[in-house]
XYZ file of N, CA and C in Angstrom:
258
model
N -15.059 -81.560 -43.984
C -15.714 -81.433 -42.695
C -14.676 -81.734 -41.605
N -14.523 -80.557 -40.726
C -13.689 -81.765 -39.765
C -13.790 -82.659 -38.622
N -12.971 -82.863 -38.112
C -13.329 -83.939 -37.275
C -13.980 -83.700 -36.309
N -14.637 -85.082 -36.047
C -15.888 -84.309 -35.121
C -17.205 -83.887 -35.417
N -17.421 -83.234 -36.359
C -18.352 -82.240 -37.011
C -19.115 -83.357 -37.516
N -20.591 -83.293 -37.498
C -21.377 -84.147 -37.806
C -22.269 -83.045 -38.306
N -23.357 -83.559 -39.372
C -24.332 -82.713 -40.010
C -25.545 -83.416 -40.036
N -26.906 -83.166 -39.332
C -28.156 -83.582 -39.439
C -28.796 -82.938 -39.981
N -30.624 -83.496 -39.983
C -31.562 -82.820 -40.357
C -32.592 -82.935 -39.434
N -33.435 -81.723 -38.500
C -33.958 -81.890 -37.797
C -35.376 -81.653 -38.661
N -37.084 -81.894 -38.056
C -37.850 -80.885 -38.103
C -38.023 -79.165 -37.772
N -38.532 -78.308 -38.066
C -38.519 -77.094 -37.586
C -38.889 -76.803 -36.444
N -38.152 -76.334 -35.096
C -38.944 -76.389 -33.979
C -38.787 -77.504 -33.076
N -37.477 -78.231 -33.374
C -37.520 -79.039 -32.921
C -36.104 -78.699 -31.613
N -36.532 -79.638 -30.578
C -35.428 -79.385 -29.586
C -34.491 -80.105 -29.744
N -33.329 -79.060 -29.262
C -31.901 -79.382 -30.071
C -31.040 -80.650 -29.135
N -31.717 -80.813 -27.329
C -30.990 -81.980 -26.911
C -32.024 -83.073 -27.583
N -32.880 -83.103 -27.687
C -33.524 -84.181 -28.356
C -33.249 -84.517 -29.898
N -32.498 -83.658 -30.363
C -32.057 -83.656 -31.625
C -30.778 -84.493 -31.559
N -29.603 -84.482 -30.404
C -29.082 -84.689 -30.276
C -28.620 -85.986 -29.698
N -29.746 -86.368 -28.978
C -29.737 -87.466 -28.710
C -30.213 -88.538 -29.849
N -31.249 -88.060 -30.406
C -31.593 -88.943 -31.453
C -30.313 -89.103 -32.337
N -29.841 -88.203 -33.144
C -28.696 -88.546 -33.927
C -27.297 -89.037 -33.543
N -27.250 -88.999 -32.114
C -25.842 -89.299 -31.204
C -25.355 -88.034 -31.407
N -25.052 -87.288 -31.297
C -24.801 -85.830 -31.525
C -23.867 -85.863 -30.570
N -24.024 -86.132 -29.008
C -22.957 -86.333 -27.942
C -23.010 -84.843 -26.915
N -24.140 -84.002 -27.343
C -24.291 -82.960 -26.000
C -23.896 -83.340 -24.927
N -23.802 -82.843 -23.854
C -23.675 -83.735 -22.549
C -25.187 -83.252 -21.771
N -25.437 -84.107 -21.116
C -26.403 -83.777 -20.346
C -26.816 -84.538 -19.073
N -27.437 -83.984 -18.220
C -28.228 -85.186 -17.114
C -29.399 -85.310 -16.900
N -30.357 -84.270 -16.347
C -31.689 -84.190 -15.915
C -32.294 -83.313 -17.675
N -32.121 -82.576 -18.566
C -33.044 -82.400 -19.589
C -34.266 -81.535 -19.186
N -34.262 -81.410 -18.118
C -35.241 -80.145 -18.035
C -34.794 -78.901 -17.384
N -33.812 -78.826 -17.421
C -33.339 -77.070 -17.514
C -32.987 -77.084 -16.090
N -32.527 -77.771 -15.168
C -31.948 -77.860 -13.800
C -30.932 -77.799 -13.498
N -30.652 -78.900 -14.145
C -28.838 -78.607 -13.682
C -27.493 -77.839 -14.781
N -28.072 -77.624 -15.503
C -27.238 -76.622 -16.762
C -26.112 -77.651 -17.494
N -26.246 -78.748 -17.714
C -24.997 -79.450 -17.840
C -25.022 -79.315 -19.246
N -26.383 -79.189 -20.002
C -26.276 -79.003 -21.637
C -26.077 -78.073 -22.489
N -25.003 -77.292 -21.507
C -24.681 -75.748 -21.585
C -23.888 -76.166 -23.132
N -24.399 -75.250 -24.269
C -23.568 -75.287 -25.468
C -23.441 -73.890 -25.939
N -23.020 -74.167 -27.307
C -22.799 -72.381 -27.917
C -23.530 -72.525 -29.393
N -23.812 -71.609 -29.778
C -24.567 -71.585 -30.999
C -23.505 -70.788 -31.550
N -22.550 -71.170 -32.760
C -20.941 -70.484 -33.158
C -22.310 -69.927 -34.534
N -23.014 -70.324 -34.983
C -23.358 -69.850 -36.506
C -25.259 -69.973 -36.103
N -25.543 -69.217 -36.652
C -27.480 -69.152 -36.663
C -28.330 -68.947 -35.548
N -27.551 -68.101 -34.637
C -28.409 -67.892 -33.024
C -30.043 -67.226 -33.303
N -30.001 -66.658 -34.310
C -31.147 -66.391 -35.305
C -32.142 -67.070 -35.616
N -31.464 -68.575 -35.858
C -32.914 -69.503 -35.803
C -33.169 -70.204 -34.763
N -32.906 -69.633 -33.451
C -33.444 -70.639 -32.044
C -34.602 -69.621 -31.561
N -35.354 -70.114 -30.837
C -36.125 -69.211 -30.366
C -35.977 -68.683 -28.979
N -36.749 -68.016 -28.409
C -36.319 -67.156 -27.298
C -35.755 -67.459 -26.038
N -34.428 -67.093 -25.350
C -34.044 -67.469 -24.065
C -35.168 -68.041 -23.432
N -35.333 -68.640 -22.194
C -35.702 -68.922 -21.324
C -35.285 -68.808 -19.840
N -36.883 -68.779 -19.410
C -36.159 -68.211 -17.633
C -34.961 -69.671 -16.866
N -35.608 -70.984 -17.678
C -34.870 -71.349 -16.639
C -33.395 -71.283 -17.590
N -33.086 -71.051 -18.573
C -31.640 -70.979 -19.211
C -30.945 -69.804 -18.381
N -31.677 -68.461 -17.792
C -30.931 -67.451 -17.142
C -30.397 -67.525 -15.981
N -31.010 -68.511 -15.218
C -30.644 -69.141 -14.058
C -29.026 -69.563 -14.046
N -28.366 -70.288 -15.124
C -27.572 -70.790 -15.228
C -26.569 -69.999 -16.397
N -27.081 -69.314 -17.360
C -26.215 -68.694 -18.200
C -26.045 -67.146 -17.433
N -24.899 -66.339 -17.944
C -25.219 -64.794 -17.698
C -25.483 -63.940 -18.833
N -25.624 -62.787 -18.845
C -25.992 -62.275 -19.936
C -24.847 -62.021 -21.005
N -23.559 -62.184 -20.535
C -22.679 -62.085 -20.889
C -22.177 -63.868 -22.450
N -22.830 -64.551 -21.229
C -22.894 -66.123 -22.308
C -23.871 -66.279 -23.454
N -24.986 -65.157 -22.795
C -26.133 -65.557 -23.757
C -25.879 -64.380 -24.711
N -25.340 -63.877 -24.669
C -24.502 -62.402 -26.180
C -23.322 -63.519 -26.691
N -22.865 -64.508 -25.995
C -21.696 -64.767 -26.993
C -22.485 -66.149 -27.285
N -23.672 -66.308 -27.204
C -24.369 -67.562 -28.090
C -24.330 -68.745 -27.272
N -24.492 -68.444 -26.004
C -24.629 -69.313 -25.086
C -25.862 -69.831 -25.136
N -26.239 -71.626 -25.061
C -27.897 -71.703 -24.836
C -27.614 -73.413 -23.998
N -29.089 -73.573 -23.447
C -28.836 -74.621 -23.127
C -29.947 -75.553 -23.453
N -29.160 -76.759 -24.269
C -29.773 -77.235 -25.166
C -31.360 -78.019 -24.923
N -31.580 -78.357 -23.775
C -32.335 -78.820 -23.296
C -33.491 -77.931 -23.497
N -33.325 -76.827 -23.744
C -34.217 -75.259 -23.416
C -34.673 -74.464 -24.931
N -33.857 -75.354 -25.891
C -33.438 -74.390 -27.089
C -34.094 -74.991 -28.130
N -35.127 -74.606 -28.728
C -36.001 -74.913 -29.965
C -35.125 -74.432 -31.114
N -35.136 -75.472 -32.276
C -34.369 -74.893 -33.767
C -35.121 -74.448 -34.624
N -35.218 -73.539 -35.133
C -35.817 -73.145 -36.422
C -35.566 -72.795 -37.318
N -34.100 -73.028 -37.459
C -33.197 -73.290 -39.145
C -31.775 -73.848 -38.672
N -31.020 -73.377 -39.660
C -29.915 -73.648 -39.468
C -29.150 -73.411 -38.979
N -28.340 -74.198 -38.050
C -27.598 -73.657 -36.602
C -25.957 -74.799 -36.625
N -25.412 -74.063 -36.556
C -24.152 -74.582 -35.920
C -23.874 -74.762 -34.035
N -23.521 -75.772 -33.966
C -23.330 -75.933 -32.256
C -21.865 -76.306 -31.351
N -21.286 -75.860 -30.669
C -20.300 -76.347 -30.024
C -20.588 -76.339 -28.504
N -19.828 -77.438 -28.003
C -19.588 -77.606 -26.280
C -18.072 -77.987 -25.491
């Protein structure tokens, strides 16, 4: 594994900054409800199991971020297995 790289287990459906916070995961974030974009991450593996953009994620991503697996975590429900970077 390398460094850095940590591996959890969430419920299905579960939100990924709250996932993150619970496990120390280390997202960054401030406000958590989709305002200020600071929990801007990337989904590198399983964009497949999050569920659907959101309006307020478009506000802050472009369409261009959200094709290369842009999400923001605060916004982003899991529903399998996902790899994450920030």
């Amino acid at each position: 594994m390398p460094q850095n790289e940590r591996r959890v287990s969430a419920a299905h459906n579960s939100n990924l900054l709250r996932v993150s916070l619970r496990e120390q995961g280390g997202i960054p974030f401030k406000c958590g409800g989709g305002v200020c974009g600071t929990c801007k991450c990337r989904i590198v593996l399983g964009i497949e199991n999050t569920d659907a953009v959101k309006a307020k994620e478009r506000k802050h991503l472009s369409d261009e971020q959200l094709a290369q697996g842009f999400r923001m975590a605060c916004q982003t429900f899991v529903l399998g297995d996902i790899a994450v970077t920030w």
